[in-house]
Amino acid sequence: MRVASSFLPEDENNIYKKAVFRLMPELEGHELEADFLKKLVCPQCGQESASALVYRLNNNDSWKQLGETFKCCRCRDRDMLNLSMEKGLKEQSQLISERLMNDYFLLPEKLKGSGFKDYHETNPVTTVAKQRAISYVKTFLASEQDRYNLLIQGNPGTGKTHLCVAIARTLKEKGFIVGFLTTGQLLSKIKSTYNKASIITEENIFKDLKKLDLLILDDLGAEASGGNDDWRKSIIFEIVESRSGKPTIYTSNLTDQDLPMVVGERVFSRLYDNTKFIDLFTEDYRKKLRIK
């Protein structure tokens, strides 16, 4: 390695020497020469446009390179651009996740702090339900390919929503984007897009639903209270279709006999695709707790 250090201006040589001492404090006090080589082979692109800091102790003809060869300016700029783009994409993804959670993670006020630990097993049916809900979370975390839908049915007050909140909070804490809202709330969101002043479209909402890692749709069938029944069934079908291939949890107070009449046969048929079931048709969970 040749270095024409004798031709270096004294002040420039001192700058390089200070850099060497700063990077290698153990050389402080030694007499040495230092230089900054250019036109070295860039380790990334192979062009002779890289550089390196070198030094040698006095009375020693062997020049030593300090650290790795610096990449050429073009490669360094490209690396910086890639890092900047990567950071920008991460920040953008984070903002989208936060918006989705704000818009679709709507836990019931009374159950916001509920989890598996405070789900009380009042009988064998609730014991099995809790075990299956925990199993759902474990499978969700273990393998994306093995995830499935869940349909939880049971009488009002049997702990369906409590179990769903426990699932939702557990997966949210693991970093997943979870949506939690009642069917009525989601239909109201969609209906509000029909207002001319709305800046959100129906299409926007369906795109959002596809982005959720998990959607929990509580109280399916309770939204049926007259009005445009055809529109309601059609929209619910679109909601279910938008989640095709992505895990979704549905809860309902209705039996297998009543549910198809309320949501429509097409929706009911889709609910059975890649789905496991939790049956909670038992005594009122809340009443049992009050009796205790």
Coordinates of C-alpha atoms in Angstrom, one line a residue:
M1 CA 0.0 0.0 0.0
R2 CA 1.7 3.2 -1.1
V3 CA 1.0 6.5 0.5
A4 CA 2.8 9.8 -0.5
S5 CA 2.4 11.2 3.0
S6 CA 5.5 13.5 2.6
F7 CA 3.4 15.5 0.1
L8 CA 0.6 16.0 2.6
P9 CA 0.2 19.5 4.0
E10 CA 1.1 19.5 7.7
D11 CA -2.4 20.6 8.9
E12 CA -4.1 17.9 6.8
N13 CA -1.7 15.2 8.2
N14 CA -2.6 16.4 11.7
I15 CA -6.3 16.1 11.0
Y16 CA -5.8 12.4 10.0
K17 CA -3.5 11.8 13.0
K18 CA -6.1 13.1 15.3
A19 CA -8.7 10.8 13.7
V20 CA -6.4 7.9 14.3
F21 CA -5.8 8.8 18.0
R22 CA -9.5 9.2 18.5
L23 CA -10.3 5.8 17.0
M24 CA -7.3 4.1 18.6
P25 CA -6.6 5.8 22.0
E26 CA -3.9 3.2 22.7
L27 CA -1.7 4.9 20.1
E28 CA -1.8 8.2 21.9
G29 CA 1.8 9.4 22.5
H30 CA 3.3 7.5 19.6
E31 CA 4.9 9.2 16.7
L32 CA 3.0 8.2 13.5
E33 CA 2.0 9.3 10.1
A34 CA -1.6 9.2 8.8
D35 CA -3.3 9.6 5.5
F36 CA -6.7 9.1 3.9
L37 CA -6.5 6.9 0.8
K38 CA -8.9 7.4 -2.1
K39 CA -9.6 5.5 -5.3
L40 CA -9.7 2.1 -3.4
V41 CA -12.0 -0.6 -4.6
C42 CA -15.5 -0.2 -3.2
P43 CA -16.5 -3.4 -1.3
Q44 CA -20.1 -3.0 -2.5
C45 CA -20.0 -1.9 -6.2
G46 CA -16.3 -2.8 -7.1
Q47 CA -15.6 0.6 -8.5
E48 CA -12.3 2.4 -7.6
S49 CA -14.0 5.1 -5.7
A50 CA -13.8 4.0 -2.1
S51 CA -11.6 5.4 0.7
A52 CA -9.9 4.4 3.9
L53 CA -7.9 5.9 6.8
V54 CA -4.4 4.5 7.1
Y55 CA -1.5 5.1 9.5
R56 CA 2.1 3.8 10.2
L57 CA 4.3 4.3 13.2
N58 CA 7.6 6.1 12.6
N59 CA 10.5 4.0 11.4
N60 CA 8.0 1.4 10.2
D61 CA 7.4 1.1 6.5
S62 CA 4.2 -0.9 6.9
W63 CA 1.0 1.1 6.5
K64 CA -2.0 -0.2 8.3
Q65 CA -5.6 0.4 7.4
L66 CA -7.8 1.6 10.2
G67 CA -11.2 -0.2 10.1
E68 CA -13.0 -1.3 7.0
T69 CA -12.8 0.4 3.6
F70 CA -15.4 3.1 3.4
K71 CA -17.9 2.5 0.6
C72 CA -18.0 5.0 -2.2
C73 CA -20.3 8.0 -2.0
R74 CA -22.8 6.5 -4.4
C75 CA -23.1 3.3 -2.4
R76 CA -23.3 5.2 0.9
D77 CA -26.1 7.4 -0.5
R78 CA -28.0 4.4 -1.8
D79 CA -27.7 2.7 1.6
M80 CA -29.0 5.9 3.3
L81 CA -31.9 6.1 0.8
N82 CA -32.8 2.5 1.4
L83 CA -32.7 3.0 5.2
S84 CA -34.8 6.1 4.9
M85 CA -37.4 4.3 2.7
E86 CA -37.5 1.4 5.1
K87 CA -37.9 3.7 8.1
G88 CA -40.6 5.6 6.2
L89 CA -42.5 2.4 5.4
K90 CA -42.3 1.3 9.0
E91 CA -43.6 4.6 10.2
Q92 CA -46.4 4.6 7.6
S93 CA -47.4 1.0 8.6
Q94 CA -47.4 2.1 12.3
L95 CA -49.7 5.0 11.5
I96 CA -52.1 2.7 9.6
S97 CA -52.1 0.2 12.5
E98 CA -52.9 3.0 15.0
R99 CA -55.8 4.3 12.8
L100 CA -57.3 0.9 12.4
M101 CA -57.2 0.2 16.1
N102 CA -58.8 3.6 16.8
D103 CA -61.6 3.0 14.3
Y104 CA -62.3 -0.7 14.9
F105 CA -61.1 -1.7 18.3
L106 CA -64.2 -0.8 20.3
L107 CA -64.3 -2.9 23.4
P108 CA -67.4 -2.7 25.6
E109 CA -66.7 -0.2 28.4
K110 CA -67.5 -2.7 31.2
L111 CA -65.2 -5.4 29.8
K112 CA -62.2 -3.3 28.7
G113 CA -60.0 -4.8 31.4
S114 CA -61.3 -8.4 31.1
G115 CA -59.1 -11.4 30.4
F116 CA -59.0 -15.1 30.7
K117 CA -58.0 -14.9 34.4
D118 CA -61.2 -13.3 35.5
Y119 CA -63.4 -15.5 33.3
H120 CA -65.3 -17.6 35.9
E121 CA -66.0 -21.2 35.0
T122 CA -69.5 -21.7 36.5
N123 CA -70.2 -25.1 34.9
P124 CA -68.6 -27.7 32.5
V125 CA -69.9 -25.7 29.5
T126 CA -68.1 -22.5 30.4
T127 CA -65.0 -24.6 31.3
V128 CA -64.9 -26.1 27.8
A129 CA -65.6 -22.7 26.3
K130 CA -62.6 -21.1 28.0
Q131 CA -60.3 -24.0 27.0
R132 CA -61.3 -23.6 23.4
A133 CA -60.8 -19.8 23.4
I134 CA -57.3 -20.3 24.9
S135 CA -56.6 -22.9 22.3
Y136 CA -57.7 -20.5 19.6
V137 CA -55.1 -17.9 20.8
K138 CA -52.3 -20.5 21.0
T139 CA -53.0 -21.7 17.4
F140 CA -53.2 -18.1 16.2
L141 CA -49.8 -17.4 17.7
A142 CA -48.2 -20.7 16.6
S143 CA -49.0 -20.8 12.9
E144 CA -50.6 -18.4 10.4
Q145 CA -51.5 -21.3 8.1
D146 CA -53.5 -23.1 10.9
R147 CA -55.6 -20.1 11.9
Y148 CA -59.4 -20.6 11.6
N149 CA -62.7 -18.8 12.2
L150 CA -64.7 -19.1 15.4
L151 CA -68.4 -19.0 15.9
I152 CA -69.5 -18.6 19.5
Q153 CA -73.2 -19.1 20.2
G154 CA -75.1 -19.0 23.4
N155 CA -77.8 -17.4 25.5
P156 CA -77.4 -13.7 26.4
G157 CA -75.2 -13.3 29.4
T158 CA -73.2 -16.6 29.1
G159 CA -69.8 -14.9 28.7
K160 CA -69.4 -14.9 24.9
T161 CA -68.2 -11.3 24.8
H162 CA -66.0 -11.7 27.8
L163 CA -64.1 -14.5 26.0
C164 CA -63.8 -12.5 22.9
V165 CA -62.4 -9.5 24.8
A166 CA -59.8 -11.9 26.4
I167 CA -58.8 -13.1 22.9
A168 CA -58.7 -9.6 21.5
R169 CA -56.6 -8.1 24.3
T170 CA -54.2 -11.0 24.3
L171 CA -53.5 -10.8 20.5
K172 CA -53.4 -7.0 20.5
E173 CA -50.7 -7.1 23.2
K174 CA -48.7 -9.5 21.0
G175 CA -48.7 -6.8 18.2
F176 CA -51.5 -8.0 16.0
I177 CA -54.1 -5.6 14.5
V178 CA -57.4 -6.6 16.0
G179 CA -60.8 -5.3 15.2
F180 CA -63.6 -5.6 17.8
L181 CA -67.1 -4.2 17.4
T182 CA -70.7 -5.3 17.3
T183 CA -72.4 -6.1 14.0
G184 CA -74.6 -3.1 14.6
Q185 CA -71.7 -0.7 15.1
L186 CA -70.1 -1.9 11.9
L187 CA -73.3 -1.5 9.9
S188 CA -73.7 2.0 11.3
K189 CA -70.2 2.8 10.2
I190 CA -71.0 1.6 6.7
K191 CA -74.3 3.4 6.6
S192 CA -72.6 6.7 7.6
T193 CA -70.6 6.6 4.4
Y194 CA -73.7 7.2 2.4
N195 CA -73.9 10.8 3.8
K196 CA -72.7 13.2 1.1
A197 CA -70.5 15.0 3.6
S198 CA -68.6 11.8 4.5
I199 CA -65.0 11.7 3.5
I200 CA -64.9 7.9 4.0
T201 CA -66.5 5.5 1.5
E202 CA -68.0 2.1 1.9
E203 CA -65.1 0.8 -0.1
N204 CA -62.6 2.3 2.4
I205 CA -64.2 0.3 5.2
F206 CA -64.1 -3.0 3.4
K207 CA -60.5 -2.4 2.5
D208 CA -59.8 -1.7 6.2
L209 CA -61.5 -4.9 7.2
K210 CA -59.2 -6.9 5.0
K211 CA -56.2 -5.3 6.7
L212 CA -57.1 -6.6 10.2
D213 CA -55.2 -9.6 11.4
L214 CA -58.3 -10.6 13.3
L215 CA -61.9 -9.3 13.2
I216 CA -64.2 -10.0 16.1
L217 CA -67.8 -9.3 15.2
D218 CA -70.0 -9.4 18.3
D219 CA -73.7 -10.1 18.6
L220 CA -74.4 -11.2 15.0
G221 CA -78.1 -11.2 14.4
A222 CA -79.0 -8.6 17.1
E223 CA -78.8 -5.9 14.5
A224 CA -82.0 -7.2 12.9
S225 CA -84.7 -4.8 14.0
G226 CA -86.7 -4.0 11.0
G227 CA -85.7 -1.5 8.3
N228 CA -84.1 -2.5 5.1
D229 CA -83.7 -6.2 5.7
D230 CA -82.3 -6.9 2.2
W231 CA -79.6 -4.2 2.5
R232 CA -78.6 -5.6 6.0
K233 CA -78.3 -9.2 4.8
S234 CA -76.4 -8.0 1.6
I235 CA -73.9 -5.9 3.6
I236 CA -73.3 -8.7 6.2
F237 CA -72.6 -11.0 3.3
E238 CA -70.0 -8.6 1.9
I239 CA -68.4 -8.2 5.4
V240 CA -68.1 -12.0 5.6
E241 CA -66.7 -12.2 2.1
S242 CA -64.2 -9.4 2.7
R243 CA -62.7 -11.6 5.5
S244 CA -62.3 -14.6 3.2
G245 CA -59.0 -16.3 4.1
K246 CA -58.5 -14.2 7.2
P247 CA -59.5 -15.3 10.7
T248 CA -62.8 -13.9 12.1
I249 CA -64.7 -14.5 15.3
Y250 CA -68.5 -14.2 15.3
T251 CA -70.7 -14.3 18.4
S252 CA -74.5 -14.7 18.4
N253 CA -77.4 -15.3 20.8
L254 CA -79.2 -17.2 18.0
T255 CA -79.3 -21.0 17.5
D256 CA -78.4 -22.8 14.3
Q257 CA -82.1 -22.8 13.5
D258 CA -82.7 -19.1 14.0
L259 CA -79.4 -17.6 12.7
P260 CA -79.9 -18.5 9.0
M261 CA -83.3 -16.8 9.0
V262 CA -81.9 -13.6 10.4
V263 CA -78.6 -13.3 8.5
G264 CA -79.6 -15.2 5.4
E265 CA -78.7 -18.7 4.1
R266 CA -75.7 -17.4 2.1
V267 CA -74.1 -15.8 5.1
F268 CA -74.9 -18.8 7.3
S269 CA -73.2 -21.1 4.8
R270 CA -70.1 -18.9 4.8
L271 CA -69.9 -18.9 8.6
Y272 CA -69.2 -22.6 8.5
D273 CA -66.1 -22.2 6.2
N274 CA -62.9 -23.2 8.1
T275 CA -64.8 -22.6 11.4
K276 CA -64.7 -24.2 14.8
F277 CA -67.5 -23.7 17.3
I278 CA -68.1 -22.8 21.0
D279 CA -71.5 -23.7 22.4
L280 CA -72.6 -21.6 25.4
F281 CA -76.3 -22.3 25.5
T282 CA -76.4 -22.6 29.3
E283 CA -77.5 -20.7 32.3
D284 CA -77.0 -17.0 32.4
Y285 CA -73.3 -16.5 33.2
R286 CA -73.8 -13.1 34.9
K287 CA -76.8 -14.4 37.0
K288 CA -74.7 -17.3 38.2
L289 CA -72.0 -14.9 39.3
R290 CA -74.5 -12.8 41.2
I291 CA -75.9 -15.8 43.0
K292 CA -72.4 -16.8 44.2

